[in-house]
């Protein structure tokens, strides 16, 4: 009897160990993959839920956006497309779930959301330029603000280190953070970058005018350039052309297409099915707060499976 028990114990333990290992391997959550040092996409949402009062607008969405992907989001009005996009950079606070950007959970209160949000450019339907500032100021505002903020932070850190070093022994003195720039250089660099971007879209001569004097298409292209000035890792577009006169749509889509061709990762909510078909690497169809179907443009437009998607396409195509 005794012998039997002895031999059984290690067998059981090994089985348990294997089960545990299997469970660990099966855990494909972002947290588990991060802990194992495995690949995590540029953006990952996990069980993302958003409610407005009783209304569930996003219903347990899990999806990921890999670097270089161009994701088009389509779906009927009120299906949660804008809310989804706004949850990606936490302009809208999710009710539940997680939004990881470069491996950091933006929903986690301990994460510096502003630091990460800088790297996500957002362009809305309504060109959200500041009308009381000229074009150049519109584009340089955020980069200058952030550049100066970082500079002051570094200087303050050095100041306190210097004082603390007075009381530290020779061995324990901490090095100061090198400061290689000044306010003037930060402003000059932001201006130079803004002019480069304006030149690229053929609007360098508009640098000193106010947005009210520009066409809708020009304003929207400047809104895009303004987002680009922050050197984003991903661009989020929410129906960037739907407020434009038809003759302005082409120039804005052309610019977005150029960015896509250059490898920019983007998520774009659009009603322009032709554009989605041409530019997107993946199309998501949203309805009722869920991603009902997703696939390549060929699959979504050529061979839709979901009844609601078929119905939607029959109305918009
Ligand atoms: N701040 C809010 N408060 C309450 N309800 C909201 C709020 N924002 C959005 N909703 C509701 O959430 C649902 C989804 O809205 P959302 O704007 O995400 O839809 P959409 O797919 O972008 O639609 P559209 O194609 O018309 O832009 C709608 O029913 C809307 O009324
Ligand atoms: Mg919307």
XYZ file of C-alpha atoms and ligand atoms in Angstrom:
349
model
C 0.000 0.000 0.000
C 2.689 2.377 1.117
C 4.673 1.784 -2.034
C 1.655 2.626 -4.191
C 1.073 5.977 -2.469
C 4.715 6.883 -2.851
C 4.664 6.319 -6.580
C 1.355 8.039 -7.061
C 2.320 11.295 -5.407
C 5.019 12.369 -7.840
C 2.851 11.329 -10.811
C 0.031 13.534 -9.568
C 2.383 16.431 -8.989
C 3.802 16.194 -12.451
C 0.269 16.141 -13.844
C -0.668 19.200 -11.869
C 2.461 20.966 -12.979
C 1.715 20.167 -16.613
C -1.875 21.347 -16.225
C -0.616 24.579 -14.720
C 1.835 25.072 -17.571
C -0.868 24.368 -20.105
C -3.153 26.891 -18.430
C -0.368 29.466 -18.479
C 0.248 28.848 -22.160
C -3.460 28.958 -22.885
C -3.754 32.350 -21.178
C -3.530 34.664 -24.165
C -4.522 37.825 -22.285
C -2.285 40.810 -22.916
C -1.122 40.807 -19.300
C -0.090 37.147 -19.560
C 1.678 37.690 -22.882
C 3.493 40.739 -21.510
C 4.541 38.694 -18.484
C 5.903 35.981 -20.803
C 7.672 38.578 -22.947
C 5.574 37.646 -25.976
C 4.347 39.768 -28.837
C 1.721 42.394 -28.061
C 0.143 44.442 -30.861
C 0.368 48.235 -31.071
C -3.205 48.524 -29.825
C -5.130 45.774 -28.087
C -8.566 46.058 -26.590
C -9.749 43.371 -24.229
C -13.379 42.900 -23.240
C -13.996 46.565 -23.925
C -17.405 47.689 -22.722
C -18.956 51.119 -22.789
C -22.319 52.029 -21.360
C -24.118 55.323 -21.352
C -26.523 54.832 -18.484
C -28.575 51.781 -19.374
C -27.458 51.811 -22.989
C -24.652 49.384 -23.843
C -22.821 50.964 -26.768
C -19.764 48.695 -26.827
C -20.403 45.133 -25.793
C -17.339 43.138 -24.752
C -15.088 43.887 -27.729
C -11.711 42.200 -28.021
C -9.513 43.101 -30.965
C -5.991 44.159 -31.837
C -4.372 46.523 -34.296
C -0.919 45.538 -35.438
C 1.664 48.083 -36.483
C 1.195 49.016 -40.137
C -2.417 47.849 -40.302
C -5.034 50.094 -41.883
C -8.305 49.215 -40.222
C -11.552 50.589 -41.614
C -14.603 50.543 -39.365
C -17.972 50.503 -41.071
C -21.476 50.080 -39.757
C -24.850 51.762 -39.391
C -25.362 55.033 -37.557
C -25.398 54.597 -33.782
C -23.578 51.252 -33.879
C -20.768 52.568 -31.654
C -18.049 53.316 -34.227
C -17.143 56.751 -32.859
C -17.386 55.535 -29.298
C -15.028 52.669 -30.107
C -12.500 55.043 -31.691
C -12.755 57.443 -28.759
C -12.179 54.595 -26.321
C -8.936 53.716 -28.123
C -7.317 56.914 -26.890
C -9.526 57.068 -23.820
C -11.244 60.288 -24.849
C -14.166 58.231 -23.661
C -13.665 56.298 -20.421
C -14.479 52.615 -20.959
C -16.970 51.144 -18.513
C -15.085 47.877 -18.475
C -12.158 46.070 -20.056
C -8.722 47.242 -21.077
C -7.139 49.280 -23.859
C -3.449 48.587 -24.349
C -1.312 50.929 -26.402
C 2.301 49.849 -26.824
C 1.771 47.432 -23.954
C 0.481 50.028 -21.477
C -3.085 49.721 -20.246
C -4.522 53.186 -20.752
C -7.457 52.377 -18.512
C -5.087 51.812 -15.598
C -5.131 54.966 -13.459
C -1.427 54.569 -12.737
C -0.537 54.944 -16.429
C 0.270 58.473 -17.635
C -2.416 58.712 -20.261
C -1.175 62.028 -21.651
C 2.212 60.569 -22.403
C 0.637 57.828 -24.536
C -2.129 59.891 -26.069
C 0.514 62.136 -27.643
C 1.435 59.261 -29.906
C -2.121 58.757 -31.153
C -3.181 61.350 -33.699
C -6.911 61.943 -33.872
C -8.867 63.636 -36.644
C -12.594 64.191 -36.311
C -15.388 64.828 -38.743
C -15.544 68.493 -37.814
C -12.179 70.115 -38.363
C -11.287 70.989 -34.824
C -8.817 73.759 -35.525
C -8.597 76.769 -33.232
C -10.182 79.626 -35.128
C -8.431 82.288 -33.079
C -4.976 81.077 -34.086
C -3.308 81.095 -37.459
C -2.495 77.842 -39.224
C 1.121 77.740 -38.073
C 0.145 78.281 -34.440
C -2.500 75.577 -34.740
C 0.130 73.087 -35.849
C 2.931 74.097 -33.474
C 0.821 74.599 -30.357
C 0.927 71.064 -28.990
C 4.526 70.182 -29.938
C 5.796 73.432 -28.402
C 3.683 72.981 -25.300
C 4.950 69.456 -24.786
C 8.538 70.341 -25.656
C 8.556 73.145 -23.083
C 6.764 71.012 -20.519
C 9.385 68.273 -20.850
C 12.201 70.826 -20.714
C 10.869 72.385 -17.513
C 10.359 68.980 -15.977
C 13.965 67.986 -16.733
C 15.279 71.265 -15.382
C 13.235 70.925 -12.200
C 14.498 67.366 -11.762
C 18.103 68.534 -12.156
C 17.534 71.369 -9.708
C 16.353 68.988 -6.994
C 19.113 66.516 -7.774
C 21.719 69.240 -7.414
C 20.368 70.160 -3.999
C 20.081 66.540 -2.922
C 23.647 65.911 -4.174
C 24.941 68.542 -1.717
C 23.947 66.162 1.057
C 25.107 62.966 -0.622
C 28.519 61.416 -0.228
C 30.810 61.445 -3.288
C 29.862 57.884 -4.224
C 26.137 58.497 -3.975
C 25.805 61.675 -6.000
C 23.317 61.237 -8.837
C 24.061 62.427 -12.337
C 22.110 65.298 -13.834
C 19.972 64.671 -16.905
C 21.685 66.282 -19.897
C 19.670 69.198 -21.345
C 20.471 69.615 -25.018
C 17.866 72.136 -26.001
C 16.271 75.401 -24.967
C 12.903 77.090 -25.455
C 14.028 78.937 -28.548
C 15.243 75.757 -30.231
C 12.044 73.900 -29.354
C 9.936 76.611 -30.977
C 12.186 76.828 -34.024
C 12.118 73.054 -34.521
C 8.310 72.945 -34.209
C 7.969 75.729 -36.760
C 10.367 74.069 -39.159
C 8.488 70.800 -38.890
C 5.140 72.555 -39.386
C 6.410 74.309 -42.508
C 7.747 71.025 -43.861
C 4.330 69.422 -43.348
C 2.488 72.382 -44.871
C 4.791 72.316 -47.871
C 4.066 68.650 -48.274
C 0.330 69.332 -48.606
C 0.914 72.382 -50.775
C -0.337 74.870 -48.187
C 2.891 76.542 -47.060
C 1.511 79.895 -48.236
C -1.374 79.532 -45.761
C 0.860 79.386 -42.675
C -0.151 82.830 -41.439
C -3.841 82.875 -42.276
C -6.711 81.993 -39.965
C -8.693 78.764 -40.475
C -11.913 80.665 -41.270
C -10.385 81.826 -44.563
C -9.741 78.242 -45.747
C -11.899 75.738 -47.565
C -13.199 72.691 -45.693
C -10.771 70.426 -47.513
C -7.827 72.666 -46.666
C -8.884 72.836 -43.039
C -9.196 69.083 -42.770
C -5.808 68.527 -44.364
C -4.320 70.973 -41.864
C -6.068 69.100 -39.029
C -4.360 65.935 -40.302
C -1.002 67.657 -40.545
C -1.468 69.019 -37.047
C -1.919 65.477 -35.742
C 1.155 64.373 -37.719
C 3.246 67.108 -36.100
C 3.143 65.055 -32.897
C 4.872 62.205 -34.697
C 2.114 59.715 -33.878
C 2.417 55.931 -33.916
C -1.150 55.601 -35.099
C -3.739 57.885 -36.666
C -7.380 57.610 -35.652
C -9.840 59.130 -38.122
C -13.543 59.543 -37.424
C -15.344 60.123 -40.707
C -12.756 62.654 -41.814
C -14.586 63.500 -45.024
C -18.249 63.362 -44.136
C -18.575 67.074 -43.319
C -16.909 68.101 -46.586
C -18.398 69.333 -49.806
C -18.128 66.504 -52.337
C -15.434 68.235 -54.372
C -13.186 68.433 -51.265
C -13.420 64.767 -50.340
C -10.825 63.597 -52.864
C -7.959 65.774 -51.643
C -8.425 64.642 -48.029
C -8.713 60.954 -48.923
C -5.653 61.348 -51.139
C -3.610 62.620 -48.186
C -4.819 59.790 -45.947
C -3.996 57.298 -48.665
C -0.481 58.724 -48.965
C 0.015 58.271 -45.224
C -1.257 54.716 -45.497
C 1.161 53.992 -48.334
C 4.010 55.335 -46.219
C 3.216 52.703 -43.607
C 1.273 54.738 -41.051
C -0.896 52.559 -38.829
C -4.452 53.829 -38.959
C -7.948 53.173 -37.755
C -10.537 54.964 -39.793
C -14.272 55.145 -39.345
C -15.633 55.817 -42.784
C -18.710 55.815 -44.952
C -16.507 55.867 -48.042
C -16.769 52.212 -48.989
C -14.625 52.663 -52.079
C -11.884 54.114 -49.947
C -12.177 51.336 -47.350
C -11.940 48.775 -50.116
C -8.888 50.418 -51.642
C -6.879 51.386 -48.558
C -7.872 49.131 -45.668
C -5.944 45.970 -44.879
C -8.839 44.897 -42.643
C -12.442 45.982 -42.391
C -14.531 45.752 -39.214
C -18.299 45.777 -39.429
C -19.876 47.043 -36.229
C -23.481 46.713 -35.251
C -25.194 46.603 -31.879
C -21.978 47.413 -30.037
C -20.168 44.361 -31.382
C -17.790 43.613 -34.217
C -20.200 41.444 -36.162
C -17.755 40.504 -38.884
C -14.243 41.345 -39.939
C -11.945 40.456 -42.748
C -10.075 41.710 -45.760
C -11.930 44.185 -47.992
C -12.330 41.330 -50.484
C -14.061 39.166 -47.890
C -16.221 41.905 -46.393
C -17.361 43.470 -49.639
C -17.064 40.443 -51.894
C -18.356 37.628 -49.711
C -20.098 38.969 -46.604
C -21.438 36.284 -44.248
C -23.336 38.162 -41.553
C -26.959 38.964 -42.459
C -26.748 42.435 -40.954
C -23.604 43.157 -42.936
C -25.295 41.996 -46.144
C -28.240 44.224 -45.365
C -25.956 47.170 -44.562
C -23.966 46.742 -47.771
C -27.115 46.497 -49.851
C -28.018 49.976 -48.609
C -24.655 51.705 -48.937
C -23.095 50.171 -52.016
N -22.017 61.040 -24.629
C -23.039 60.223 -24.865
N -24.060 60.114 -24.001
C -25.080 59.271 -24.217
N -25.197 58.472 -25.306
C -24.216 58.547 -26.209
C -23.085 59.413 -26.044
N -22.267 59.271 -27.114
C -22.852 58.351 -27.901
N -24.014 57.910 -27.371
C -24.901 56.901 -27.939
O -24.129 55.752 -28.218
C -24.541 55.131 -29.425
C -23.369 54.991 -30.352
O -22.926 56.264 -30.746
P -21.703 56.481 -31.715
O -21.542 57.945 -31.880
O -20.536 55.720 -31.230
O -22.254 55.810 -33.062
P -21.632 55.818 -34.526
O -21.555 54.421 -34.972
O -20.386 56.605 -34.532
O -22.762 56.563 -35.363
P -22.631 57.578 -36.622
O -22.383 56.722 -37.836
O -23.970 58.229 -36.684
O -21.530 58.548 -36.324
C -25.679 55.990 -29.963
O -26.890 55.404 -29.590
C -25.476 57.311 -29.266
O -26.703 57.966 -29.112
Mg -19.807 58.415 -35.424
